[in-house]
Each structure stands twice: as C-alpha cells, then as structure tokens.
N, C-alpha and C. Protein backbone atom coordinates (compact mmCIF):
# COMPACT_ATOMS: atom_id res chain seq x y z
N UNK A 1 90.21 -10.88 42.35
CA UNK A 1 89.05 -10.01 42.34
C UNK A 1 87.87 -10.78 41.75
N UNK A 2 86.49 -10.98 42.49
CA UNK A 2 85.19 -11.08 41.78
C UNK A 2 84.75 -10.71 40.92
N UNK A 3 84.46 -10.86 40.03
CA UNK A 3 83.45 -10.80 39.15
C UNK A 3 82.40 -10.23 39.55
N UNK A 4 81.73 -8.99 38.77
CA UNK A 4 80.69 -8.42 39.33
C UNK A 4 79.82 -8.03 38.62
N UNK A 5 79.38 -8.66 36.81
CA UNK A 5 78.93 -9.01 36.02
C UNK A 5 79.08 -10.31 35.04
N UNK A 6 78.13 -10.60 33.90
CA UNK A 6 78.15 -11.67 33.61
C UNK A 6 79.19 -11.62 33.06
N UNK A 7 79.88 -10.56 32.19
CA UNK A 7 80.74 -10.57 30.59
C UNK A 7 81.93 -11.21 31.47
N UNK A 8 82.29 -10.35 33.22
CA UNK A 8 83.37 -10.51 33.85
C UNK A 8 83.56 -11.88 34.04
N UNK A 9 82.45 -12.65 34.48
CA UNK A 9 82.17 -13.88 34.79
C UNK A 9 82.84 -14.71 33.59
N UNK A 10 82.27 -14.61 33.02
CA UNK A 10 82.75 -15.28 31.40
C UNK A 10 83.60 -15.33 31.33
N UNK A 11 84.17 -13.98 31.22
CA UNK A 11 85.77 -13.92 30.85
C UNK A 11 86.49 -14.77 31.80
N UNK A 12 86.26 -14.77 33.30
CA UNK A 12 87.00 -15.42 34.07
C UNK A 12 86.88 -16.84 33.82
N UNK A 13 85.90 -17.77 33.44
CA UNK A 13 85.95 -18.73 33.13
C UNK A 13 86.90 -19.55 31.94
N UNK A 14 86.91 -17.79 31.11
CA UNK A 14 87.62 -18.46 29.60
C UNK A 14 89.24 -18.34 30.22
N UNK A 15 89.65 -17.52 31.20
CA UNK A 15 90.80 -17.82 31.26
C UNK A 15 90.93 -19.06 32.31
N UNK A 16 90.05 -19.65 33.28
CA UNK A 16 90.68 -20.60 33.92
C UNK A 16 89.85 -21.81 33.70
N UNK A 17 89.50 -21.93 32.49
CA UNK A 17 88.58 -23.27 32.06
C UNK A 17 89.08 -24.52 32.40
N UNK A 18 90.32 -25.07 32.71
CA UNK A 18 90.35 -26.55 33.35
C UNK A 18 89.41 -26.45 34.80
N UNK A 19 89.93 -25.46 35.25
CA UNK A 19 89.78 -25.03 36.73
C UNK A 19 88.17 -25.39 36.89
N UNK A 20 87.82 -24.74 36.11
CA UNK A 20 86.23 -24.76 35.60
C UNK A 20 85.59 -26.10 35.61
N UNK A 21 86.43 -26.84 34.30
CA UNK A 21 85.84 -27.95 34.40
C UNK A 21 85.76 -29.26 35.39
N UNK A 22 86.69 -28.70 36.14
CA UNK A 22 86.68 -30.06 37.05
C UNK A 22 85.76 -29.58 38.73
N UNK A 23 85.38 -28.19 38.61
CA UNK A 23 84.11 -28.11 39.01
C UNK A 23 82.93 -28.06 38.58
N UNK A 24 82.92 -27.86 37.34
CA UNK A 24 81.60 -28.47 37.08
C UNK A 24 81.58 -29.79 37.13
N UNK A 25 82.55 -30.80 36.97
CA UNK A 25 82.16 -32.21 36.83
C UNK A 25 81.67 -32.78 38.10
N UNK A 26 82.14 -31.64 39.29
CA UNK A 26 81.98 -32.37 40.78
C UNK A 26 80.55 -32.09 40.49
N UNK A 27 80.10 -30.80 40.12
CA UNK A 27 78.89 -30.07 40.36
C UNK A 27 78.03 -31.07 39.41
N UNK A 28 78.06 -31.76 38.50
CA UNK A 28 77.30 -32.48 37.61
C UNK A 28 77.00 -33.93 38.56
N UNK A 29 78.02 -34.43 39.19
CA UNK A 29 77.64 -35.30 39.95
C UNK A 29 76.69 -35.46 40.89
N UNK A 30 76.39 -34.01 41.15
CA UNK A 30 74.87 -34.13 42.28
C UNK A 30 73.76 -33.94 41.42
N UNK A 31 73.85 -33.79 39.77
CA UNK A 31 72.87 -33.56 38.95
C UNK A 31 72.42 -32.02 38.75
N UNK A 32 73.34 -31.56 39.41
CA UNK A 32 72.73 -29.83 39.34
C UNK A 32 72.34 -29.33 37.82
N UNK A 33 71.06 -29.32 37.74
CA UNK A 33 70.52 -28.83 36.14
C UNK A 33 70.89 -26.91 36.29
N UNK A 34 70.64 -26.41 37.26
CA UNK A 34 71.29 -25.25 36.73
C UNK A 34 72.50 -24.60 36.56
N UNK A 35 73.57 -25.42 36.98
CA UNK A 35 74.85 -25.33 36.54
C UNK A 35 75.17 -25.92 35.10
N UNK A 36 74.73 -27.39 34.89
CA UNK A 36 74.39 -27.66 33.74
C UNK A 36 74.15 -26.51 32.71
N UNK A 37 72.89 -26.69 33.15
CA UNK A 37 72.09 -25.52 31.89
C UNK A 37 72.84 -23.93 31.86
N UNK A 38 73.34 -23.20 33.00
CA UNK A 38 74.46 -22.20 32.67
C UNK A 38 76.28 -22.72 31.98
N UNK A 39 76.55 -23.86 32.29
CA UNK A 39 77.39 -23.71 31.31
C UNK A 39 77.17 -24.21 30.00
N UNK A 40 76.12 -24.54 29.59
CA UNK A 40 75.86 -24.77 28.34
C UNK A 40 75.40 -23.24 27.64
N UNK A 41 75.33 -22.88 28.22
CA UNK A 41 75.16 -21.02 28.01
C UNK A 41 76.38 -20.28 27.92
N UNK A 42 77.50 -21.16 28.81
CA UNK A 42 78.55 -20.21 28.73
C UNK A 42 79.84 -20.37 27.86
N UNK A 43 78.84 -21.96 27.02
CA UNK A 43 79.88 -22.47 25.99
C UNK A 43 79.28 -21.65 25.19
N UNK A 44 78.14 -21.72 24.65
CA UNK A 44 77.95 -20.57 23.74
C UNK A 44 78.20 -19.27 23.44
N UNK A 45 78.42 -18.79 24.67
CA UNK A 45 79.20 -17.70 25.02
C UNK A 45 80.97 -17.81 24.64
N UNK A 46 81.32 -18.54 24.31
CA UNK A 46 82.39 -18.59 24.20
C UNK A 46 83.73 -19.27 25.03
N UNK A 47 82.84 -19.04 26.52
CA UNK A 47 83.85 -19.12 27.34
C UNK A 47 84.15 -20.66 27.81
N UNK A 48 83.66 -21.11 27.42
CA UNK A 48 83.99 -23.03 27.46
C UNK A 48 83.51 -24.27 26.56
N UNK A 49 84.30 -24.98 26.34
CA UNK A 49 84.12 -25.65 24.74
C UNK A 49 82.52 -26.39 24.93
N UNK A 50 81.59 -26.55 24.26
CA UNK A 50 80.49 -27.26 24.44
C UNK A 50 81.03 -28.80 24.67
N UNK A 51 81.69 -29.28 23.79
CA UNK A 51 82.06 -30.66 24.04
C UNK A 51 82.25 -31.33 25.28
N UNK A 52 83.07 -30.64 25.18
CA UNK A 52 84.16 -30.51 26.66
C UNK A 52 83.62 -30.67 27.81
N UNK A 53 81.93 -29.31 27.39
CA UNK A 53 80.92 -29.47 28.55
C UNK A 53 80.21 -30.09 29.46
N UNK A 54 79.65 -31.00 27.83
CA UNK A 54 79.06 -32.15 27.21
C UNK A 54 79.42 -33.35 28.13
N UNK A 55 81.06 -33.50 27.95
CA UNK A 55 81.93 -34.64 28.13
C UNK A 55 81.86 -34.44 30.10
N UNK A 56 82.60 -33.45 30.28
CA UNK A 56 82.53 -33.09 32.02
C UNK A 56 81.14 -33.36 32.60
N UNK A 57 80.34 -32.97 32.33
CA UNK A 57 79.14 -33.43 32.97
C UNK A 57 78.63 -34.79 32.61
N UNK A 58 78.71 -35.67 31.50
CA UNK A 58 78.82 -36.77 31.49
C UNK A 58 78.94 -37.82 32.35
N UNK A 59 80.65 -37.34 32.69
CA UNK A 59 81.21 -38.12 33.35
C UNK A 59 81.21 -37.80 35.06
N UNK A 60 81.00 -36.56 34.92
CA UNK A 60 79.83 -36.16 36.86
C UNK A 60 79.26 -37.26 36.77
N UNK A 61 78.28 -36.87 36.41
CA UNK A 61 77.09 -37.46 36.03
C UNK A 61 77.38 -39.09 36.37
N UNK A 62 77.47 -39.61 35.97
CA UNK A 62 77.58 -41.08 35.76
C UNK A 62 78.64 -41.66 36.93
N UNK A 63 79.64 -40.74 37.13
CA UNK A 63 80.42 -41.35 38.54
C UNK A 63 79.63 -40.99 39.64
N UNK A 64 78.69 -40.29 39.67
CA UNK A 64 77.74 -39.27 41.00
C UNK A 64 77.21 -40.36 41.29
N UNK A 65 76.37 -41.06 40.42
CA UNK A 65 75.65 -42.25 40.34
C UNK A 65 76.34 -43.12 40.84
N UNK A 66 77.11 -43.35 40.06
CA UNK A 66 78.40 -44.86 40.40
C UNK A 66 78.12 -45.12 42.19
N UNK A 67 79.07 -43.87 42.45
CA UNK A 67 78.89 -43.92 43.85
C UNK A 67 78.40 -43.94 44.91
N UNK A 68 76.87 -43.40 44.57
CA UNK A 68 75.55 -43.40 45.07
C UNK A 68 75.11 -44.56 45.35
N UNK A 69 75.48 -45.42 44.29
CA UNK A 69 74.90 -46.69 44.15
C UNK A 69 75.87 -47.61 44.88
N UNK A 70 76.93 -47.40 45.00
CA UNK A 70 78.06 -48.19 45.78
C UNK A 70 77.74 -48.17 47.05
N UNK A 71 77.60 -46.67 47.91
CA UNK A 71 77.14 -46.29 49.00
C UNK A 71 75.97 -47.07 49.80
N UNK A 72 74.82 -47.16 48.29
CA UNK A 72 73.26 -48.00 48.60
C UNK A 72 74.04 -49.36 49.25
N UNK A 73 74.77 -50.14 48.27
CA UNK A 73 75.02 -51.23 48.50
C UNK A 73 75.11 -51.48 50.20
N UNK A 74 75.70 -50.56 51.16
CA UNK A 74 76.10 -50.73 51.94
C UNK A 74 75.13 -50.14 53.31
N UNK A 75 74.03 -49.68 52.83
CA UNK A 75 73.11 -49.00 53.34
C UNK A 75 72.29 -50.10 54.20
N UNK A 76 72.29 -50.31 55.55
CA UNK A 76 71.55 -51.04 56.30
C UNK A 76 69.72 -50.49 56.60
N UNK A 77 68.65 -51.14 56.27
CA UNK A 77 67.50 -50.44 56.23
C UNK A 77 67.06 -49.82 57.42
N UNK A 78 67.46 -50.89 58.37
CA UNK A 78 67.30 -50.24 60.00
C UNK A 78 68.44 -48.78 60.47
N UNK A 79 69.26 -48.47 59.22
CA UNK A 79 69.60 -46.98 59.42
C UNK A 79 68.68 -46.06 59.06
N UNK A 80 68.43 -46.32 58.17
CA UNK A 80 67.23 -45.79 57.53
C UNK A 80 66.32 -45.04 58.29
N UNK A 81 65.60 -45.61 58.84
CA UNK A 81 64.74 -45.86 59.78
C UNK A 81 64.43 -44.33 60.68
N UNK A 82 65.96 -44.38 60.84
CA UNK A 82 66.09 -42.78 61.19
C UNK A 82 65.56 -41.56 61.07
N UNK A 83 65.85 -41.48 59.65
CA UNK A 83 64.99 -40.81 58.60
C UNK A 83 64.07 -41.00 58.13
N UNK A 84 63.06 -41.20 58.95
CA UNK A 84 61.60 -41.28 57.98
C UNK A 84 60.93 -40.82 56.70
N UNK A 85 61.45 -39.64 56.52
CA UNK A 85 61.51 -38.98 54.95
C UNK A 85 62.07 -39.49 54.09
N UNK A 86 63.17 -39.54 54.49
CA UNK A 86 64.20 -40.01 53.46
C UNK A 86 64.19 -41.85 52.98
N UNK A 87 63.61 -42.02 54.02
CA UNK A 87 63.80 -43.65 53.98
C UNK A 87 61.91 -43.76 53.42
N UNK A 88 61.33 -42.95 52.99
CA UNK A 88 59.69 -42.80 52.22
C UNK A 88 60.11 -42.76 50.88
N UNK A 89 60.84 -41.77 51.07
CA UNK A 89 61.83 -41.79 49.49
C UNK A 89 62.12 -42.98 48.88
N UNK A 90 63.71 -43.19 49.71
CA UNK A 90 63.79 -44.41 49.19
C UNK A 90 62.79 -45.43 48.58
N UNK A 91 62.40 -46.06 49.90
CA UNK A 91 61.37 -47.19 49.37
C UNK A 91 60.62 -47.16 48.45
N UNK A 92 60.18 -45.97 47.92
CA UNK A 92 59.30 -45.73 47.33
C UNK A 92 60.32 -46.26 46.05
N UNK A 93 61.02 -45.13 46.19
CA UNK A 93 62.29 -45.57 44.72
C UNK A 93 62.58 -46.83 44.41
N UNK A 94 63.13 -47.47 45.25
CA UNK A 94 63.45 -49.33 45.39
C UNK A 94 62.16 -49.92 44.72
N UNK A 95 60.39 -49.52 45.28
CA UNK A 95 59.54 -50.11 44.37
C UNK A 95 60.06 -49.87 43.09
N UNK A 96 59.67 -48.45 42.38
CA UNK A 96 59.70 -48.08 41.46
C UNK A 96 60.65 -49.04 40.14
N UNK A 97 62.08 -48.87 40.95
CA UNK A 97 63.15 -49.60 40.35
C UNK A 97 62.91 -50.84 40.15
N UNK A 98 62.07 -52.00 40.87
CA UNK A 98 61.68 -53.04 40.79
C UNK A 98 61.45 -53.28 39.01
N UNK A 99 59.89 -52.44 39.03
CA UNK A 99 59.32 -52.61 37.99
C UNK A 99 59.73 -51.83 36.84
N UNK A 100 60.54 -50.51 37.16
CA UNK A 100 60.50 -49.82 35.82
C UNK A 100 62.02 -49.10 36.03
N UNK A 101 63.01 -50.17 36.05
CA UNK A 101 64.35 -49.98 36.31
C UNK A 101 64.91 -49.00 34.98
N UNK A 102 64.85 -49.40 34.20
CA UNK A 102 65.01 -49.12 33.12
C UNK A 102 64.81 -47.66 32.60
N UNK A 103 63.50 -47.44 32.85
CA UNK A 103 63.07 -45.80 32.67
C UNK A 103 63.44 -45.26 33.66
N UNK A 104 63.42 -45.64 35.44
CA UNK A 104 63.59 -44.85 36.17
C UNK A 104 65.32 -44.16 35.77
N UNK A 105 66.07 -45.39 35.88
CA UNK A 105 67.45 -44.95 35.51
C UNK A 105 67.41 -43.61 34.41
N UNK A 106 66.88 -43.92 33.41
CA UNK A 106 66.67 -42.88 32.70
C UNK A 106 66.58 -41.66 32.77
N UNK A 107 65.31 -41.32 33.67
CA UNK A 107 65.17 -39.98 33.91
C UNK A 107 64.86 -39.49 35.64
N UNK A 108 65.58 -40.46 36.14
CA UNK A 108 65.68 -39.63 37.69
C UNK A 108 66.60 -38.63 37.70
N UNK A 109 67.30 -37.84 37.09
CA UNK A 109 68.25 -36.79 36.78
C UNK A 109 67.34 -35.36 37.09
N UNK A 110 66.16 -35.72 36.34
CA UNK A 110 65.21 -34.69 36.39
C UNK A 110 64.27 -33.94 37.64
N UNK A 111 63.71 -34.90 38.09
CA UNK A 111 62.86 -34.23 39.20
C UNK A 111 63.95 -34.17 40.18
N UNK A 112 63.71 -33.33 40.97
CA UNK A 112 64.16 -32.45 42.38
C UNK A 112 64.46 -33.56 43.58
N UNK A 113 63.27 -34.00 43.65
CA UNK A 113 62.80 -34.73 44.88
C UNK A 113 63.69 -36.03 44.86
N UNK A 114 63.67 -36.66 43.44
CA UNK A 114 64.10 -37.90 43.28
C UNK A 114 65.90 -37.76 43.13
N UNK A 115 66.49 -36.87 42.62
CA UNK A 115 67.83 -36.86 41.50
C UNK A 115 68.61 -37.40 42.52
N UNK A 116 68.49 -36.70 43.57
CA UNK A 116 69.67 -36.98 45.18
C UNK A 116 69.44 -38.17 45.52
N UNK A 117 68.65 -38.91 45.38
CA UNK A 117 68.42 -40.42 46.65
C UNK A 117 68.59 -41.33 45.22
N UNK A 118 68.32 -41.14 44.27
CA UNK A 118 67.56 -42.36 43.49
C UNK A 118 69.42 -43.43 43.18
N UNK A 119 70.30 -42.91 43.18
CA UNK A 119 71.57 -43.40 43.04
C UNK A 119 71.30 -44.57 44.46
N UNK A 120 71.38 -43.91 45.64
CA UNK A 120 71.32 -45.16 47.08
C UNK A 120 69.92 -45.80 47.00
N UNK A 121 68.81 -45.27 46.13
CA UNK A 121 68.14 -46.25 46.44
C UNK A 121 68.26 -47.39 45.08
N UNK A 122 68.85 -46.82 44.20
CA UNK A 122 69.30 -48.38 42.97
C UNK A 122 70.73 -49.64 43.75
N UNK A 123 71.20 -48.92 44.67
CA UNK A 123 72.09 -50.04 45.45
C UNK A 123 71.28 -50.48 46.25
N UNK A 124 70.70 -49.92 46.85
CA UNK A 124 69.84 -50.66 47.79
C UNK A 124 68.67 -51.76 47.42
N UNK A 125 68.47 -51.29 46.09
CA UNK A 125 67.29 -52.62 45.45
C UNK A 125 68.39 -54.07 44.94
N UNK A 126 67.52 -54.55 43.63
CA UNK A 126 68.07 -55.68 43.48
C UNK A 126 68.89 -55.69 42.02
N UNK A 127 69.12 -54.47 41.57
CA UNK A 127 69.38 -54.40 40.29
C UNK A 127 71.00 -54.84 40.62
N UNK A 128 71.55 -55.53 39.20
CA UNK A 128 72.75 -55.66 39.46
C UNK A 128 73.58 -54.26 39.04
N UNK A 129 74.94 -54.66 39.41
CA UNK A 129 75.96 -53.88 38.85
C UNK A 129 76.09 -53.24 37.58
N UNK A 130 76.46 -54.40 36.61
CA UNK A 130 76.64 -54.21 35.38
C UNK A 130 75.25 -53.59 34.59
N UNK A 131 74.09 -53.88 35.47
CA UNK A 131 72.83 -53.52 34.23
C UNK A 131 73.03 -52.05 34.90
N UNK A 132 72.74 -51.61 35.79
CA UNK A 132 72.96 -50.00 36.32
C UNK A 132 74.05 -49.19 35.24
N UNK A 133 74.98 -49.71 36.05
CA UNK A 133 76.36 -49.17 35.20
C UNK A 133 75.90 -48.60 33.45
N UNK A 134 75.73 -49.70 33.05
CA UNK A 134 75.19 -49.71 31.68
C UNK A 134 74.23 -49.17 31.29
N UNK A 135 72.93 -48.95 31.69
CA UNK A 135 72.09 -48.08 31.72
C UNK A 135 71.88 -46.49 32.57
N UNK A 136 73.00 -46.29 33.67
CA UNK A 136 73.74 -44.87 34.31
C UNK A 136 73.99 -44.67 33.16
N UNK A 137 75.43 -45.18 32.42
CA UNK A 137 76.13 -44.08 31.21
C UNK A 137 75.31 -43.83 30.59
N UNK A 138 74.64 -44.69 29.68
CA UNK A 138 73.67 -43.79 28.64
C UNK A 138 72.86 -43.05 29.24
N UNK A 139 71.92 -42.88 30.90
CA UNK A 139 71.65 -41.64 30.86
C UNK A 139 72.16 -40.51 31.57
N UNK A 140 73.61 -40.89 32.16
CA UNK A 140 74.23 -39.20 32.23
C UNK A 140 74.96 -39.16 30.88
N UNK A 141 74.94 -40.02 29.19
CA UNK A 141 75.35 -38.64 28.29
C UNK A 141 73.96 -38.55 27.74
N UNK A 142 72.56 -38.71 27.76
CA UNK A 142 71.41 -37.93 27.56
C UNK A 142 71.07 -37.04 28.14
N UNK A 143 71.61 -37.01 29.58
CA UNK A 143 71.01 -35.80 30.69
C UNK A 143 71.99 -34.72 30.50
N UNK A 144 73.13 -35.13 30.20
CA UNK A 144 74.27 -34.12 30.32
C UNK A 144 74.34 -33.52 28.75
N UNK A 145 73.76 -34.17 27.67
CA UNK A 145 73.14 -33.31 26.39
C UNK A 145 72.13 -32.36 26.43
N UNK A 146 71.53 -33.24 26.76
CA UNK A 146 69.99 -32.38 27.21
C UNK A 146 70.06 -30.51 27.57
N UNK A 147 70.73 -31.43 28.94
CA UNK A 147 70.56 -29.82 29.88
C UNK A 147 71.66 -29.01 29.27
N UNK A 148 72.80 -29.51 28.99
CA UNK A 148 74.18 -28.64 28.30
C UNK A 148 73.18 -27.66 27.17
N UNK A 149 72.66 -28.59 26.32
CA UNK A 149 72.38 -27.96 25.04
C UNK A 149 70.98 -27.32 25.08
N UNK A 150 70.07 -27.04 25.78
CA UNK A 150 68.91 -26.44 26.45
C UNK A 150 69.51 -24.96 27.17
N UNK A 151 70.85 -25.05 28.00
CA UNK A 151 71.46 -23.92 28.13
C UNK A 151 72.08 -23.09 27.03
N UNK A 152 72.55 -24.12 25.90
CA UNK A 152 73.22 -23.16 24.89
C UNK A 152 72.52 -22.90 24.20
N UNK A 153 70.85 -23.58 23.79
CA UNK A 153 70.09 -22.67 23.04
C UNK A 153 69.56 -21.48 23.50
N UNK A 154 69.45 -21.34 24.99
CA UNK A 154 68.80 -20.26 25.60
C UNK A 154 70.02 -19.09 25.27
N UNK A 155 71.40 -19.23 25.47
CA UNK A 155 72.46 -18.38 24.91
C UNK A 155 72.24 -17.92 23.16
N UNK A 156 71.66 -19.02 22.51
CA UNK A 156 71.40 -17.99 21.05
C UNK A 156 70.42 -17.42 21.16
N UNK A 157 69.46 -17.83 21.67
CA UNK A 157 68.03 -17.23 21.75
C UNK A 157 68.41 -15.74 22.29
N UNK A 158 69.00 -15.43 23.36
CA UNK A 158 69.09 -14.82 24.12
C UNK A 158 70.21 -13.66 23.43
N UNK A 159 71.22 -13.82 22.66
CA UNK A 159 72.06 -13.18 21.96
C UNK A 159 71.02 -12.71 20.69
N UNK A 160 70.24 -13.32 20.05
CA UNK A 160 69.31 -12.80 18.90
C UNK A 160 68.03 -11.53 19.68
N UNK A 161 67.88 -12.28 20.52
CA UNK A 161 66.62 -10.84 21.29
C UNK A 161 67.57 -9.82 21.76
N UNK A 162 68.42 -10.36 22.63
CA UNK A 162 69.32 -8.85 23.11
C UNK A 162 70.45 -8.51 22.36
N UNK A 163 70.45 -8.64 21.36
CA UNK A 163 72.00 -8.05 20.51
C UNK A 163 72.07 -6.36 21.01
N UNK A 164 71.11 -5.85 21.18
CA UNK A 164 71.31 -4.11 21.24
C UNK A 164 71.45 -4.05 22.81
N UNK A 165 71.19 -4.89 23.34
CA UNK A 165 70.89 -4.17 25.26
C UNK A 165 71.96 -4.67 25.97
N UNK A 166 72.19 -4.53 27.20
CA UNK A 166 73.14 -4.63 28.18
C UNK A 166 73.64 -6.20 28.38
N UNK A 167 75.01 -6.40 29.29
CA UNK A 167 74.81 -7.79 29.11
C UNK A 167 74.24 -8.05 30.71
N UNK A 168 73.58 -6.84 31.47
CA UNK A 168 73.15 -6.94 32.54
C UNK A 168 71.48 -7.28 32.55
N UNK A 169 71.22 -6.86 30.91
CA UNK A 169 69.63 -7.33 31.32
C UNK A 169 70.03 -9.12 30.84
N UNK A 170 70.83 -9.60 29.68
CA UNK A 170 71.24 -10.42 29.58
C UNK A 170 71.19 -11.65 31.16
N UNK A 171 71.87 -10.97 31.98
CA UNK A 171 72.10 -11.81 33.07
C UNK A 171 70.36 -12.09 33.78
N UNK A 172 69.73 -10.83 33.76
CA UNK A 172 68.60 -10.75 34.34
C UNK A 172 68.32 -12.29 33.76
N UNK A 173 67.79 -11.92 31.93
CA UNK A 173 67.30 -13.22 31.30
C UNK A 173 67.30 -14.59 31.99
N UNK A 174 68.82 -14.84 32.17
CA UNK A 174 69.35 -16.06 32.81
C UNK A 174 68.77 -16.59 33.72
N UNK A 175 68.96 -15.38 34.85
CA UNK A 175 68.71 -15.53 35.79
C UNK A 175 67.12 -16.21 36.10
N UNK A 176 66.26 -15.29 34.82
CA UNK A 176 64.65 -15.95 35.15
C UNK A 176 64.69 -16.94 34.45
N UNK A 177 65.39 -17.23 33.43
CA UNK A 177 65.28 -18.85 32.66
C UNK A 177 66.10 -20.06 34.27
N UNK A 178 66.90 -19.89 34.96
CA UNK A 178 67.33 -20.50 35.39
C UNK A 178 65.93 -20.61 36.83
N UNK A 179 65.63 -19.11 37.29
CA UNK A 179 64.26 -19.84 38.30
C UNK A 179 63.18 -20.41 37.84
N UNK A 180 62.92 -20.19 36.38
CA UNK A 180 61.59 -21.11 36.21
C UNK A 180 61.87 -23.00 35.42
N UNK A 181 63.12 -22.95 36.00
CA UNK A 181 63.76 -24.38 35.40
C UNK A 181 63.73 -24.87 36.89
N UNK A 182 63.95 -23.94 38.15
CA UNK A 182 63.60 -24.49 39.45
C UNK A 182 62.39 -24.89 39.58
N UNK A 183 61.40 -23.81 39.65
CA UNK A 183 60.17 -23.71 39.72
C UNK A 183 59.56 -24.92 39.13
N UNK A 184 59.78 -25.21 37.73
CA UNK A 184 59.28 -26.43 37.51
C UNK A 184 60.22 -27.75 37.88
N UNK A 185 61.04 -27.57 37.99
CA UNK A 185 61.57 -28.94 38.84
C UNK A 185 60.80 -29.13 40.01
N UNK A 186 60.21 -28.52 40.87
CA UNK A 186 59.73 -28.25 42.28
C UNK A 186 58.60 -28.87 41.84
N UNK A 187 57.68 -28.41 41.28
CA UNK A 187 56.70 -28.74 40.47
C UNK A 187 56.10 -30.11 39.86
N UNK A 188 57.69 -30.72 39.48
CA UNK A 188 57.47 -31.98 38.73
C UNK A 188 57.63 -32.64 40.49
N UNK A 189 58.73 -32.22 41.35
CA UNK A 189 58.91 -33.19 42.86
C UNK A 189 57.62 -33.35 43.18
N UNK A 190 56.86 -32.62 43.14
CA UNK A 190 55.17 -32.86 44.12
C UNK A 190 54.46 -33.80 43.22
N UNK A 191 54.69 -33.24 42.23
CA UNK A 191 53.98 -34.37 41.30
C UNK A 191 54.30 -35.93 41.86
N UNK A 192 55.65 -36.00 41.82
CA UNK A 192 55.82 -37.58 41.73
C UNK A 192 55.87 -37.78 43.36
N UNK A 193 56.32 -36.78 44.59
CA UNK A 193 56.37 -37.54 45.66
C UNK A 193 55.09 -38.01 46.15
N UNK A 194 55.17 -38.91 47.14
CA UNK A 194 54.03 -40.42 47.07
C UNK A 194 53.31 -39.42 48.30
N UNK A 195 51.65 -39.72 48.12
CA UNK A 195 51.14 -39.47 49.16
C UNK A 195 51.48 -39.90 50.79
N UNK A 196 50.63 -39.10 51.31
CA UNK A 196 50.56 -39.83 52.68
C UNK A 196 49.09 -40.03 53.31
C-alpha cells in the first residue's frame, strides 16, 4: 500500500531504510538536490540516519561523476555534433575546465543546466584521472553535506514553526521549500548558460 501522507511516507522509509538508501545513492548520482535536500529532512525526521545520508549521497555523488567522466573519455566530438545543444554545453564546459578546473569541479553539482553534462564534459577535456578523481571526492562530500544538511535544517525549522499544525501543512512547507530550490536552480542555469 502507498503512502498517502508525509508521516506515512516516513514511516515507510524508517521501516525499509537499506532499501532507501541504495536509492537514494543511485538518485545522488545524477545530483538530484531535491532528493538530497528531502532526505536530509527525513533524517531529521527520524526516519533515516543523517550520516548514513551524508555517506550514500557521497558516494552517488562521486561514482555519478566517476562514470560520467569515464563515458567523456570515450565520447567522439563528431558524435556530438548531433546535438547541437548539448555539444554548446559541453564545449562550453571543456573551456571552462581548461582554466578553472578546480572550482568548476567544485561546484557544478549546483546549477541545473551544468550538473548532468559537466561529468562527460571533464572526460572529454584534458584533465587527468587522478586530479578529477581527487578533486570529484572532495566535492561530492561538500555537495552531499551541503544539501543533506540544508534539508535537515529546514526539518527543525519546520518542526519549531509547526509543532501545533498538521503534518499535511508540514508537507505543503516542503513541498514550497523544495520548488523554490528548483526555481532558483533554473535561475542560476540562465545565468550561467552561454549566449547565442
């Protein structure tokens, strides 16, 4: 049976939390900040260890990449080509990475536009293996802190304003903390995608 509130939701998580975690870790691998940011809400809630959270999306995180970047390696440009969008993307990214490998690795997790490509376009540039690798982990466990613990403060915040009300306006809450975490992701994509 579904779940057809949040408390139900919860609860179902607290009883099948491996189950849980090894979908969120798939789900962390594409960078999804609002799965992120809800189970860092739903550790606070009780229903899954923060660590644990912490640790599963981590390691999404950083194998999502891995493989992204393995994939680049093998990426011929004249496929590309295909995709004119996507291959605007890229290139654009491959500059970027040139000069500011370092930060980009950092925080391509974040914008919308970039989170999905920026893994094939770091294989596809000139960065090596080992410096990626090494600079991936440290930022899927900053991204996977970040957003984990940005969800579990919105869970105290959110338990201190609504202690008296439903856990249905509760969900409402979520629900608008989680579209205006879209909204500005969308927001930051225009920002950074490249003119034409």
């Amino acid at each position: 049976m579904l779940p057809t509130d949040l408390a139900s939701f919860l609860e179902l998580l607290r009883h099948h939390g491996d189950a849980a975690y090894m979908l969120i870790s798939a789900g962390a691998a594409s960078h999804s900040l609002l799965l992120a940011l809800f189970t860092g809400y739903a550790a606070h809630s009780g229903a899954l260890s923060f660590g644990t959270v912490i640790a599963v999306c981590w390691i999404g995180s950083f194998v999502g990449d891995a493989i992204r970047f393995g994939i680049g390696r093998h990426i011929s440009p004249a496929w590309l080509r295909r995709f004119p969008r996507i291959e605007i993307a890229i290139q654009t990214t491959i500059r970027l990475a040139a000069r500011y490998h370092v930060w980009m690795i950092l925080f391509h997790r974040y914008p919308h536009g970039i989170r999905g490509l920026a893994g094939f376009a770091y294989g596809m540039s000139r960065l090596s293996w080992p410096t990626f690798l090494a600079f991936n982990f440290v930022a899927a466990g900053l991204w996977s802190g970040a957003i984990v613990s940005a969800g579990y403060a919105f869970g105290r915040v959110s338990d201190k304003v609504l202690n008296d009300f439903s856990s249905g306006l509760g969900l409402v809450m979520l629900v608008a903390f989680l579209g205006l975490s879209w909204i500005l992701s969308k927001n930051l994509e225009r920002a950074i995608e490249p003119k034409r």
